[in-house]
Short mmCIF file of C-alpha atoms in Angstrom, two decimals:
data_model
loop_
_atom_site.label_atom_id
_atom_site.label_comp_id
_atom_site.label_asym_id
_atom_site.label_seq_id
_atom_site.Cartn_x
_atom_site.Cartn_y
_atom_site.Cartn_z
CA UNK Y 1 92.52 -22.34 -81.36
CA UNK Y 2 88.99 -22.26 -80.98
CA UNK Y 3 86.39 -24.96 -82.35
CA UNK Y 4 83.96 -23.03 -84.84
CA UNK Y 5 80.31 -23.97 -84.14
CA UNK Y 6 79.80 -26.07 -87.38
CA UNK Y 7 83.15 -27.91 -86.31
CA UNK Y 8 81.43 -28.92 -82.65
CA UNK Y 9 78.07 -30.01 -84.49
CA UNK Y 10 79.96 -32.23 -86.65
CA UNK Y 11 81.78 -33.53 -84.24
CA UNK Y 12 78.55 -34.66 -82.51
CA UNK Y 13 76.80 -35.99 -85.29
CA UNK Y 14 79.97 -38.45 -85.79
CA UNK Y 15 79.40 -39.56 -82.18
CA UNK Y 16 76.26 -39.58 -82.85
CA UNK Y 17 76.67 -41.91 -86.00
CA UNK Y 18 78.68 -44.38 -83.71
CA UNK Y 19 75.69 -45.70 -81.89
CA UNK Y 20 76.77 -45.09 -78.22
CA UNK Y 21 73.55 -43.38 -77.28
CA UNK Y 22 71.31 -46.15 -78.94
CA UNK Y 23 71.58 -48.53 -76.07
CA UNK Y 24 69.46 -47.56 -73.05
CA UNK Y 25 72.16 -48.59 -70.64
CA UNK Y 26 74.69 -45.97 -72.09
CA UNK Y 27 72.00 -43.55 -71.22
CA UNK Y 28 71.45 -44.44 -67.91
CA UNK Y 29 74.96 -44.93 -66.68
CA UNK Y 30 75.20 -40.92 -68.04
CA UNK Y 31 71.84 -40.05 -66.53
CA UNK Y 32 72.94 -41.08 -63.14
CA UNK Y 33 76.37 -39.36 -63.19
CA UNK Y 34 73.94 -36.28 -64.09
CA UNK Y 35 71.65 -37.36 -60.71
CA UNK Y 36 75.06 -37.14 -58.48
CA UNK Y 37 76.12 -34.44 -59.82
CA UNK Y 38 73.26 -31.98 -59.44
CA UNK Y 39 73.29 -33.61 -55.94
CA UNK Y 40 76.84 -33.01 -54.74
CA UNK Y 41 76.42 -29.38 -56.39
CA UNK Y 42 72.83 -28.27 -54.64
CA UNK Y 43 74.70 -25.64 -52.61
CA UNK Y 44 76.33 -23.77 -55.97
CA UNK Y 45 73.68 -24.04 -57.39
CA UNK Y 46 71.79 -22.47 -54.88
CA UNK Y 47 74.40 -19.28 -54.59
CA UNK Y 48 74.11 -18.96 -58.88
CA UNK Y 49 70.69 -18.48 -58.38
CA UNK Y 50 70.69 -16.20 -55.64
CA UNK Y 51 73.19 -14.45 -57.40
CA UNK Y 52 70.98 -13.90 -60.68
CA UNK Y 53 67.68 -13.74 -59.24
CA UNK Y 54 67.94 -13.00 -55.35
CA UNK Y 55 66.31 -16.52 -55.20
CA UNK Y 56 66.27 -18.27 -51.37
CA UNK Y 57 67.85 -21.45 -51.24
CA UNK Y 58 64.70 -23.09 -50.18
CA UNK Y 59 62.93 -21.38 -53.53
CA UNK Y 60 65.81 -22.27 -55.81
CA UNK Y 61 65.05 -26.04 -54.67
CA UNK Y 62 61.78 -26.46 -54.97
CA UNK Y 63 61.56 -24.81 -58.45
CA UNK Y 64 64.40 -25.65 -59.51
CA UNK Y 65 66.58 -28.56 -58.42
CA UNK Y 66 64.08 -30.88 -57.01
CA UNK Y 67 62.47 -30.81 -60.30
CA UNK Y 68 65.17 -31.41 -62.30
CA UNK Y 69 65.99 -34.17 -59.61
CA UNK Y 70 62.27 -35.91 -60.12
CA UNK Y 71 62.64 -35.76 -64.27
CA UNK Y 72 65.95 -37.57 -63.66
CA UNK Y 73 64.76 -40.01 -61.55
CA UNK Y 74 61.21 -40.66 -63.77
CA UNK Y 75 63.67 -41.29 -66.61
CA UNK Y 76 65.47 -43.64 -65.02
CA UNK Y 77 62.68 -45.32 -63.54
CA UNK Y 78 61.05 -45.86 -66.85
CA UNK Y 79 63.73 -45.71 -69.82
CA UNK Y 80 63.99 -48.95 -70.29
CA UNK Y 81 60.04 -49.20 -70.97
CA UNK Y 82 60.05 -46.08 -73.06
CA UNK Y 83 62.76 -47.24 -75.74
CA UNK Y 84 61.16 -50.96 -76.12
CA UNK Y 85 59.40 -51.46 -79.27
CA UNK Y 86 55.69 -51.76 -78.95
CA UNK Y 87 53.50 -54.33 -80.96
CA UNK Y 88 50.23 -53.06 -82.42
CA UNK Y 89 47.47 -54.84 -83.73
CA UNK Y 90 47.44 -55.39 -87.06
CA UNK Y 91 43.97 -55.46 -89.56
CA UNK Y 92 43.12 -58.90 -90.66
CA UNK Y 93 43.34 -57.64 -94.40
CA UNK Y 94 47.30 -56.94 -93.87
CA UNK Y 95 47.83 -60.61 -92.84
CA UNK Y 96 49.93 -62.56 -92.24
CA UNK Y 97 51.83 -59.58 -91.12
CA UNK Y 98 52.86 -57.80 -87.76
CA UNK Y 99 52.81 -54.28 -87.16
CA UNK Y 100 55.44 -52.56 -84.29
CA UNK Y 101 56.58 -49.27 -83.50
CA UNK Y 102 60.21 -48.44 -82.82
CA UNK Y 103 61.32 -45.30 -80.68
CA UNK Y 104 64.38 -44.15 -82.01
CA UNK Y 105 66.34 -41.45 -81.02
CA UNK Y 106 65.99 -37.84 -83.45
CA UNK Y 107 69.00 -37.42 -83.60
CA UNK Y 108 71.42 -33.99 -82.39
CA UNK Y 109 69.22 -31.74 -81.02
CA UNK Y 110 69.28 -28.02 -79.58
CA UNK Y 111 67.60 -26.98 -76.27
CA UNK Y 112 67.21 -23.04 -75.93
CA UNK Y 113 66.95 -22.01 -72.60
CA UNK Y 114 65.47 -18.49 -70.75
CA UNK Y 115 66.67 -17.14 -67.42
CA UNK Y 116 63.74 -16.90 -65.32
CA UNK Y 117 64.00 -20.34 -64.20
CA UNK Y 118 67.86 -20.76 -65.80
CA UNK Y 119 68.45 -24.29 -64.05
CA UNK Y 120 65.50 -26.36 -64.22
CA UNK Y 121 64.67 -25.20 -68.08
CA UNK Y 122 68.00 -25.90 -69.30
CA UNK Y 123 68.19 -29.01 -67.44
CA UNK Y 124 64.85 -30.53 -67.52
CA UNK Y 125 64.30 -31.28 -71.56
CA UNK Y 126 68.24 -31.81 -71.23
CA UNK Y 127 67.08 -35.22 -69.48
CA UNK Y 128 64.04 -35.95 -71.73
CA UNK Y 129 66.23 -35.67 -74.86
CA UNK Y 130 69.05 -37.85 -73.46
CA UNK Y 131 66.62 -40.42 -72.16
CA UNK Y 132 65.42 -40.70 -75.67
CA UNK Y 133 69.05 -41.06 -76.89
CA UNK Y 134 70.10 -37.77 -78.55
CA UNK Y 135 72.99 -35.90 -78.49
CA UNK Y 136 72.32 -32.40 -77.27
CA UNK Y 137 73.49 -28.96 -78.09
CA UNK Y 138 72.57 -26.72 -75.04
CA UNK Y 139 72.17 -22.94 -75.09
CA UNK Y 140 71.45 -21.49 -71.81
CA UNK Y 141 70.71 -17.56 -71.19
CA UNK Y 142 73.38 -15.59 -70.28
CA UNK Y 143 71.39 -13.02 -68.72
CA UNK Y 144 71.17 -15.83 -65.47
CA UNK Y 145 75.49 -15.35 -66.03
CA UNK Y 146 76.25 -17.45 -62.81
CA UNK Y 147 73.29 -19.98 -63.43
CA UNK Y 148 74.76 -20.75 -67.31
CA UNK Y 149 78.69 -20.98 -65.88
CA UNK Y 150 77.43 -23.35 -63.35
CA UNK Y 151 75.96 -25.38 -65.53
CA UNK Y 152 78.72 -25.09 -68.58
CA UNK Y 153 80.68 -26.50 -65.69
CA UNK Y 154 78.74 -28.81 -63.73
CA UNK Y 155 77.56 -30.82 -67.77
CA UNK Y 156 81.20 -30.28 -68.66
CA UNK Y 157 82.33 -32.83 -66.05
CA UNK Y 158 80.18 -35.10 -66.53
CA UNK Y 159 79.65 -35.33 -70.71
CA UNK Y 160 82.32 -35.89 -73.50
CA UNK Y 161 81.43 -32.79 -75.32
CA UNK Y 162 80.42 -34.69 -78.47
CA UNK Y 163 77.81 -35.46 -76.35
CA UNK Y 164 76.50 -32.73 -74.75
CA UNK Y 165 77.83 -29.21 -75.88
CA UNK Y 166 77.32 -26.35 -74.16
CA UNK Y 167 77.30 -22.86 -76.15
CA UNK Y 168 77.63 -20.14 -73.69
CA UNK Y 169 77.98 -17.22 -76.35
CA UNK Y 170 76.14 -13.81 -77.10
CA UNK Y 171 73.11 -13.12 -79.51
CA UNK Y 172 75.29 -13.59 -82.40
CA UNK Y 173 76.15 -17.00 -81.24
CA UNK Y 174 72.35 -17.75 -80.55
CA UNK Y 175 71.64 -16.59 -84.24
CA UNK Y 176 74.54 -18.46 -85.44
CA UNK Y 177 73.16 -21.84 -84.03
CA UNK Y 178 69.70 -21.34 -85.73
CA UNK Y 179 71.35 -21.36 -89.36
CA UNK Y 180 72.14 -24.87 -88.60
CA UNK Y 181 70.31 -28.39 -89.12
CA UNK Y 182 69.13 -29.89 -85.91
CA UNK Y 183 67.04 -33.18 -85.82
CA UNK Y 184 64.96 -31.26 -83.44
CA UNK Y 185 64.59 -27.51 -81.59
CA UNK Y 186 63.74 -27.18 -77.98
CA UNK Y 187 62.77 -23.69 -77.52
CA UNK Y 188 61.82 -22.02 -73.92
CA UNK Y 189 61.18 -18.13 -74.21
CA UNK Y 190 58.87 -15.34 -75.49
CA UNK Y 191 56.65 -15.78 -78.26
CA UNK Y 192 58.31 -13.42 -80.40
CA UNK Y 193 61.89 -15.22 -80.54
CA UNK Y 194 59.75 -18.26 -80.70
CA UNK Y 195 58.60 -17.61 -84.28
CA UNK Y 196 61.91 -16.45 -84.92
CA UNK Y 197 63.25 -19.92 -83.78
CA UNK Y 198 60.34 -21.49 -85.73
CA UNK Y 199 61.26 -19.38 -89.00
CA UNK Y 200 64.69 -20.66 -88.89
CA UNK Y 201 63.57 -24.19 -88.13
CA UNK Y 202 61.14 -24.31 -91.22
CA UNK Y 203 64.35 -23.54 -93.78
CA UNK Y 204 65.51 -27.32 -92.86
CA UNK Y 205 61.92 -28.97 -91.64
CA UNK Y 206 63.37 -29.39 -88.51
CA UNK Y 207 60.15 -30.01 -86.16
CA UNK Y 208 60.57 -27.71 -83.11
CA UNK Y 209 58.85 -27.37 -79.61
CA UNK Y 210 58.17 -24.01 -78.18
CA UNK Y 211 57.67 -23.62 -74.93
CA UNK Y 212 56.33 -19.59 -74.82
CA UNK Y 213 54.02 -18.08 -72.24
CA UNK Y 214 50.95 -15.61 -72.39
CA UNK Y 215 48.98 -13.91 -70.15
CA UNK Y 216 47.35 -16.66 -67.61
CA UNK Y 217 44.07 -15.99 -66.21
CA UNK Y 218 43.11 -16.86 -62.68
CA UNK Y 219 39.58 -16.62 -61.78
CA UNK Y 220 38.49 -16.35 -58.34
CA UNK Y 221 34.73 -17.68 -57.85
CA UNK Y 222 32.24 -16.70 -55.10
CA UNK Y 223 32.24 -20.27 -54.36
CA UNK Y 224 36.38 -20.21 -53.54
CA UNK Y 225 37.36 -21.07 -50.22
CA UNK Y 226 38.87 -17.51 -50.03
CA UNK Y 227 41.48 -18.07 -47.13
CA UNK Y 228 43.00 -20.73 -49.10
CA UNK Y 229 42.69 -19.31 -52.40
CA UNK Y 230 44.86 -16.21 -51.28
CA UNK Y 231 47.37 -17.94 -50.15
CA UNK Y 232 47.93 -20.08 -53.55
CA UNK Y 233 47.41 -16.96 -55.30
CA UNK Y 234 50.04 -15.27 -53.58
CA UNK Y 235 52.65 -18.35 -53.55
CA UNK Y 236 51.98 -18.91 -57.30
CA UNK Y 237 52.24 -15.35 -58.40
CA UNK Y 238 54.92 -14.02 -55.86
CA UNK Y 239 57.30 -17.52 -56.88
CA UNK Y 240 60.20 -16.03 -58.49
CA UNK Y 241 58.73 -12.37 -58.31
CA UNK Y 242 56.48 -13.43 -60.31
CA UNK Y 243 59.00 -14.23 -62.93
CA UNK Y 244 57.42 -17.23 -64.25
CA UNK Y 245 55.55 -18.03 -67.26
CA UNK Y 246 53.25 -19.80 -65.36
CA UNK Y 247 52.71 -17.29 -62.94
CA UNK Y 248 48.72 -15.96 -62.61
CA UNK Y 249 49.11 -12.47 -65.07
CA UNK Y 250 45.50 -11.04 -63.96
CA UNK Y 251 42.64 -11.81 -61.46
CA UNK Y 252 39.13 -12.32 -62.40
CA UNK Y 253 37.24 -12.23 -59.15
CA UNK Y 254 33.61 -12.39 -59.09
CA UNK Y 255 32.47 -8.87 -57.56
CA UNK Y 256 30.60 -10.38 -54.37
CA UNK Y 257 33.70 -11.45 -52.74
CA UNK Y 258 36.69 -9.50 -54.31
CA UNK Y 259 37.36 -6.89 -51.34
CA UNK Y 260 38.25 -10.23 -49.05
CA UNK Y 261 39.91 -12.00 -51.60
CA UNK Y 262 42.50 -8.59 -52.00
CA UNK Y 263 42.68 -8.38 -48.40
CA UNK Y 264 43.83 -11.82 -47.51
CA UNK Y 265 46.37 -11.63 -50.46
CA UNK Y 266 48.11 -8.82 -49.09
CA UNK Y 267 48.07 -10.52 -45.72
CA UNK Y 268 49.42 -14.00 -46.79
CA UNK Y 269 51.91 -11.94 -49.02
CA UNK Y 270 53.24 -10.42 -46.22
CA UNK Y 271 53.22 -13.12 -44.03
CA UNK Y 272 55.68 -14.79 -46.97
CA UNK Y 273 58.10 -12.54 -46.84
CA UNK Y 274 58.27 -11.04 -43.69
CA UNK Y 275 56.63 -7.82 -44.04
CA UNK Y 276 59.30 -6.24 -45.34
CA UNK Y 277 59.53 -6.90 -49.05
CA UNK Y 278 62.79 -4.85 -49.50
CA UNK Y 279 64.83 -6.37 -46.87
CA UNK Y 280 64.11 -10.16 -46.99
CA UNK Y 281 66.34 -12.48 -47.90
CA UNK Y 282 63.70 -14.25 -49.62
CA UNK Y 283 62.03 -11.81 -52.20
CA UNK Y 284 63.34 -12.46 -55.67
CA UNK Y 285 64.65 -9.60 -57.88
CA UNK Y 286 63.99 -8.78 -61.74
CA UNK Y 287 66.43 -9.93 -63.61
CA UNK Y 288 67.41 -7.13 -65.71
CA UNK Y 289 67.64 -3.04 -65.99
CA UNK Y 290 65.63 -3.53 -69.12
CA UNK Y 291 62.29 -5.96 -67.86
CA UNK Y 292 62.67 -3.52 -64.60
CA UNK Y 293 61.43 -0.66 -66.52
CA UNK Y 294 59.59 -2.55 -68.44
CA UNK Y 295 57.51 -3.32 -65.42
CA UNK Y 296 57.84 -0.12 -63.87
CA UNK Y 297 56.19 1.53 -66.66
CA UNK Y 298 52.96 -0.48 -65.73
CA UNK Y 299 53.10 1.04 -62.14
CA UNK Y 300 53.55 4.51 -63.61
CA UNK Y 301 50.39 4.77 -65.51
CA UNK Y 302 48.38 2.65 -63.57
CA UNK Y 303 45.26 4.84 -62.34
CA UNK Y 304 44.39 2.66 -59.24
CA UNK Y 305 46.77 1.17 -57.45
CA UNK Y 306 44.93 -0.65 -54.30
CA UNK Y 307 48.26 -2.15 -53.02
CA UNK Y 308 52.01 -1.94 -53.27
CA UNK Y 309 53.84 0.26 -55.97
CA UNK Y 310 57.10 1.31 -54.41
CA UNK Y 311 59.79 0.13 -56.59
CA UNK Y 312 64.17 1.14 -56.20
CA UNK Y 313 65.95 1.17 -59.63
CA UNK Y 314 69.25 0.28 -57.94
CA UNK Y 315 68.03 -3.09 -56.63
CA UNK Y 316 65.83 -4.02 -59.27
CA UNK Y 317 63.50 -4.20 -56.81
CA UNK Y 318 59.71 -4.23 -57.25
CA UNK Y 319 57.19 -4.73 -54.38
CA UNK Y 320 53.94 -6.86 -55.04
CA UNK Y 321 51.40 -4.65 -56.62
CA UNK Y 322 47.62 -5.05 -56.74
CA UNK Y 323 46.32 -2.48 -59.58
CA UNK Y 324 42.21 -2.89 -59.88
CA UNK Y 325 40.45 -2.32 -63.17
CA UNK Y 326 43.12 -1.66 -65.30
CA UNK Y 327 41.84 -1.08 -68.97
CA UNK Y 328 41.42 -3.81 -71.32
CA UNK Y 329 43.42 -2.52 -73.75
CA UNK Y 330 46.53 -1.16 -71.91
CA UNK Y 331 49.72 -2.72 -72.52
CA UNK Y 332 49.23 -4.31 -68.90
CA UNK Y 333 46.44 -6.40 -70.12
CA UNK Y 334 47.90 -7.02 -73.52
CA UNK Y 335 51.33 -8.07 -72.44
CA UNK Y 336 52.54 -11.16 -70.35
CA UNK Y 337 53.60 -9.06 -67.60
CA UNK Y 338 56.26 -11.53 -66.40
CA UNK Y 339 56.66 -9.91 -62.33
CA UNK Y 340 55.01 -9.48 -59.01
CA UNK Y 341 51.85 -6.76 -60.49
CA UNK Y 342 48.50 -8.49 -60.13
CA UNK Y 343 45.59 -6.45 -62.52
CA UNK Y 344 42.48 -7.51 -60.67
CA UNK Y 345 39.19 -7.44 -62.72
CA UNK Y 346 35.50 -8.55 -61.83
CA UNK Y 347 33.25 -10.71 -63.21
CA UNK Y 348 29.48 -11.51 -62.47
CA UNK Y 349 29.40 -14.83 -63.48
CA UNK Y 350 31.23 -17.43 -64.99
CA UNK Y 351 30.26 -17.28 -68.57
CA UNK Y 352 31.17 -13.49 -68.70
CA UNK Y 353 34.56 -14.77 -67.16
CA UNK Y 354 35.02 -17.02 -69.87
CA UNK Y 355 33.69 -14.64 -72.49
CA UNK Y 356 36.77 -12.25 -71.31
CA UNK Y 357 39.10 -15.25 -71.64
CA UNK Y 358 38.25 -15.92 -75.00
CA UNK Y 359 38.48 -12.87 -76.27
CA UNK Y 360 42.25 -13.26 -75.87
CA UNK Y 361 45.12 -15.42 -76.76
CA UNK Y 362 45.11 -19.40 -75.52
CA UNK Y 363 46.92 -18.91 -72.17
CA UNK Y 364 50.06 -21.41 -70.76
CA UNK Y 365 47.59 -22.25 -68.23
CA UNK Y 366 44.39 -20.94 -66.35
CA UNK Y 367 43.64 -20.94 -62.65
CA UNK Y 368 40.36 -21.51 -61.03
CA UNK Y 369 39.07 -21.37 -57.52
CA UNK Y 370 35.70 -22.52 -56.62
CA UNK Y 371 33.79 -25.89 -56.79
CA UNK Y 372 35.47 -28.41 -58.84
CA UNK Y 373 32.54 -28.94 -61.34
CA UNK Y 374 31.88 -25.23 -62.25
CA UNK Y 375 35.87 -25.50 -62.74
CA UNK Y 376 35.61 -28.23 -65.08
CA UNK Y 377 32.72 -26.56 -66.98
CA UNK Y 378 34.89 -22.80 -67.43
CA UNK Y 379 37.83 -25.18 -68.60
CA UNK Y 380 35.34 -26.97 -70.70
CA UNK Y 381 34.43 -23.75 -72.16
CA UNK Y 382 38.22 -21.91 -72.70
CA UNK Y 383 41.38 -23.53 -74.21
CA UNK Y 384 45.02 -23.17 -72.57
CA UNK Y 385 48.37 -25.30 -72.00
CA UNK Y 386 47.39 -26.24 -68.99
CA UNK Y 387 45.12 -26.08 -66.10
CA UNK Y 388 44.61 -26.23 -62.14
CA UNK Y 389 41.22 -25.99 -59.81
CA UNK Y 390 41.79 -25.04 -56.48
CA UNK Y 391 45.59 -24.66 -56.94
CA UNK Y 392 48.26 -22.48 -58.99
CA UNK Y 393 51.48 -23.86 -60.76
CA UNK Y 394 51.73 -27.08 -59.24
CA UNK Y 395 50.99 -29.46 -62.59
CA UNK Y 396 54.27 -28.07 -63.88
CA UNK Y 397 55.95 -30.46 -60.89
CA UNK Y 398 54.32 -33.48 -62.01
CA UNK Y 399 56.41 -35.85 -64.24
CA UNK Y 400 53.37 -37.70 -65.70
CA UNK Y 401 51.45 -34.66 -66.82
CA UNK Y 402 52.28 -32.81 -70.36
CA UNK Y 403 53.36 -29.76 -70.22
CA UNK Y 404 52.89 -27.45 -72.85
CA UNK Y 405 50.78 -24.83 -74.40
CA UNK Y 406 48.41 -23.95 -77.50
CA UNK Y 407 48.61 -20.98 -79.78
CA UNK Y 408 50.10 -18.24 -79.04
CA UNK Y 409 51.67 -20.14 -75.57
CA UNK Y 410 53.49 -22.85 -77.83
CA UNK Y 411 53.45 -26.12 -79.31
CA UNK Y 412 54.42 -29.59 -78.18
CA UNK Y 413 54.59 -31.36 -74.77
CA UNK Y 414 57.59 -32.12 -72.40
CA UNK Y 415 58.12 -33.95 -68.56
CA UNK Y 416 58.33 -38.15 -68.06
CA UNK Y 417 57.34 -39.96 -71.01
CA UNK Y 418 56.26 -36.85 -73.01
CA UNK Y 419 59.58 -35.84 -73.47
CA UNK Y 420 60.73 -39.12 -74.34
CA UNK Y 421 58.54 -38.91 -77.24
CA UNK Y 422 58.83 -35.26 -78.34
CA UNK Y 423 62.95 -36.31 -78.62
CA UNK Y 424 62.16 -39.57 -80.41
CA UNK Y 425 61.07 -40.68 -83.86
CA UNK Y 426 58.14 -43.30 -83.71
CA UNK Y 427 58.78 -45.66 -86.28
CA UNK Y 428 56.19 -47.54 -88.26
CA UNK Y 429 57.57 -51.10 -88.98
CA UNK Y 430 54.95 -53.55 -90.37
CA UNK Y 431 56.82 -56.94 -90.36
CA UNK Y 432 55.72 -59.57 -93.24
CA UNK Y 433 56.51 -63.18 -93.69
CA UNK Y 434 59.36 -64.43 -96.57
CA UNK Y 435 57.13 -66.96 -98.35
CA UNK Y 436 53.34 -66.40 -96.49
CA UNK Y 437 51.50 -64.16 -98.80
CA UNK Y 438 47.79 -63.11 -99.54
CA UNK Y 439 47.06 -63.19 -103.21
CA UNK Y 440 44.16 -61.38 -102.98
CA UNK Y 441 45.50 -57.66 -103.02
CA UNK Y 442 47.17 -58.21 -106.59
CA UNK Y 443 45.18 -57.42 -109.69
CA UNK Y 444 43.69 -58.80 -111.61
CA UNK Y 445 40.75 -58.77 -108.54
CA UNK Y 446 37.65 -60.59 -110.48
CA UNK Y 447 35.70 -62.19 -108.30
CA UNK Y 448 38.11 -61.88 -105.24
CA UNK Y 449 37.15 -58.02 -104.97
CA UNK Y 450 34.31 -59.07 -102.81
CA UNK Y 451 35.51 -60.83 -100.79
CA UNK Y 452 38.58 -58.27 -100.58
CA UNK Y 453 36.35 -55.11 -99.97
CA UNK Y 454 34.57 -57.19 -96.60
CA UNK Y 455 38.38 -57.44 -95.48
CA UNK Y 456 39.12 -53.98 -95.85
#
């Protein structure tokens, strides 16, 4: 007989209710049976993703696993720390009292996964929310079909399913989960399902975090070091086939140096993947028949394609495409792209690049490459989730920066102790004596007032 949905849920909420997950050392006995066992199963994992994305084992570590392996160990590192209740200071007009806060877990929560990166974004606010002592309802993607198995099976050994539940379902079972109260929603995906998520979440006030994307600007400065900058360029946009929602969507290069700039991307491209974009080993593939055409339509009607452009149907493959000057207003610069086609646009100077970047949704994150302190001033100037000088993608990997985005690229943060607190309550406690009190906050105030209103 199968266990309805609503029969699972309650069935974590009663273990839940029992306390179990309350004590930090019940979540870090659990966290480390999690460490081993994404350690013991590196090499599956490995072949799930290759088998879903055409991802090289080397690639599937280093944006996957060893990320999910660094959360782990942050968390565990600092647990402890994050659950103790803090004292505050406390006004002098509220004495004799003490003022704390209390972290307390939210909670049974639900963490929505996508496929692009099927492992580490199921996985890695999986940690954050069982750090912070919630039970957790996990929906990956089936479209990654090996990736969400694997880890159905891999959680499954590990976590009493009252726990940690994995729903492996359709659409229908995605929708189904939404009707439901949840302390909190975890949501990783497009912005459209994002507001559906949110419109569900708002008919119980269930606070959510979306994690969405956008259309992330990288601007390329006549002050870059140009050698360098193509080869970040090329890593950060070619990672994944440039299936990430990080990933740099368009180029803004200033004019004087954009002809070098194109020409060591190709090269350092190339270089990557051994020349032969097809036939390596290492050159991801789009995920689906559907985003394939998606992105295929952009090469059709592109009017200047400077590089790249061959495409094959029957492998989902798509070659790394440079298209210059694309028009503003074609789907390719209104849509996240979300694969390895580069729109390259020039700017004169810096304010006009911000200008451009304005005039658009927040981004997840913007790129810059030049000298630090004109970066700092065009960051100064534009809003997004994130940011890097110099550099593409990497503040995702660190555990001590938030991650997150603003407007149209989400809400909330995640990673180390931001997760801990997105998946926990902060509790106010202000802590007064039995028999201590201060009679002059009780009416009738007479002449006390005064001396009341210099307090306050």
């Amino acid at each position: 007989m199968t266990t309805s949905i609503r029969e699972r849920l309650d069935a974590m909420r009663a273990f839940y209710a029992e306390g179990h997950t309350r004590e930090p050392a019940f979540r870090k006995e659990y966290l480390r049976r999690l460490q081993e066992a994404v350690k013991a199963h590196e090499q599956e994992i490995a072949e799930a993703l290759y088998a879903d994305l055409h991802k090289s084992a080397e690639e599937s570590y280093i944006s996957e696993t060893a990320i999910v392996l660094a959360e782990i160990r942050d968390q565990l590192r600092h647990l402890e720390r994050r659950a103790r209740s803090r004292r505050v200071p406390t006004p002098l007009f509220l004495f004799p009292s003490a003022s704390r806060i209390i972290r307390e877990p939210q909670g049974v929560v639900l963490v929505m996964a996508p496929w692009n990166y099927p492992f580490q974004l199921a996985l890695d606010p999986l940690v954050g929310a069982l750090a912070a002592g919630n039970c957790v309802a996990l929906k990956p993607s089936t479209t990654s079909a090996r990736t969400c198995r694997l880890i159905g099976n891999i959680l499954g050994e590990i976590f009493p399913p009252d726990y940690v539940s994995v729903f492996d379902g359709d659409h229908a079972q995605t929708a189904e989960l939404l009707e439901y109260r949840f302390d909190h929603i975890f949501f990783t995906g497009g912005a459209a399902f994002g507001r559906t998520v949110m419109e569900k979440a708002a008919a119980h006030l269930t606070p959510v975090t979306l994690e969405l994307g956008g259309k992330s600007p990288c601007v390329v400065d006549r002050t870059a070091d140009l050698d360098t900058a193509a080869r970040k360029i090329a890593w950060g946009k070619l990672l994944n086939a440039g299936q990430t929602c990080i990933a740099p969507d368009y180029l803004l290069v200033h004019r004087d140096v954009k002809e070098e700039l194109l020409e060591k991307f190709r090269r350092y491209a190339m270089h990557f993947y051994g020349g032969d974009f097809r036939r390596s080993a290492a050159y991801p593939r789009i995920i689906s028949d559907r985003a394939f055409t998606r992105l295929q339509s952009y090469i059709d009607t592109a009017e200047r394609i400077v590089w790249g452009g061959e495409y094959d149907a029957s492998e989902r493959f798509i070659a790394p495409t440079l298209i210059d000057s694309p028009d503003p207003g074609s789907p390719l610069m209104q849509e996240e792209i979300f694969g390895p086609i580069l729109p390259v646009m020039n700017f004169d100077d810096t304010e006009s690049a911000a200008d451009f970047i304005n005039a658009r949704e927040k981004p997840l994150a913007l790129y810059y490459f030049g000298r630090k302190a004109d970066g700092l001033r065009l960051i100064g100037r534009t809003a997004s989730g994130g940011a890097c000088i110099n550099d593409t993608i990497i503040h995702i990997a660190n555990p001590r920066l938030p991650f997150g985005g603003t407007g149209d690229s989400g809400m909330g943060r995640y990673h180390g102790r931001f997760s801990f607190d997105t998946f926990s309550n902060l509790r106010a406690v202000a802590v007064s004596r039995r028999r201590t009190d201060l009679p002059l906050r009780y009416p009738p105030y007479g002449r006390s007032f005064g001396l009341l209103k210099k307090l306050l």
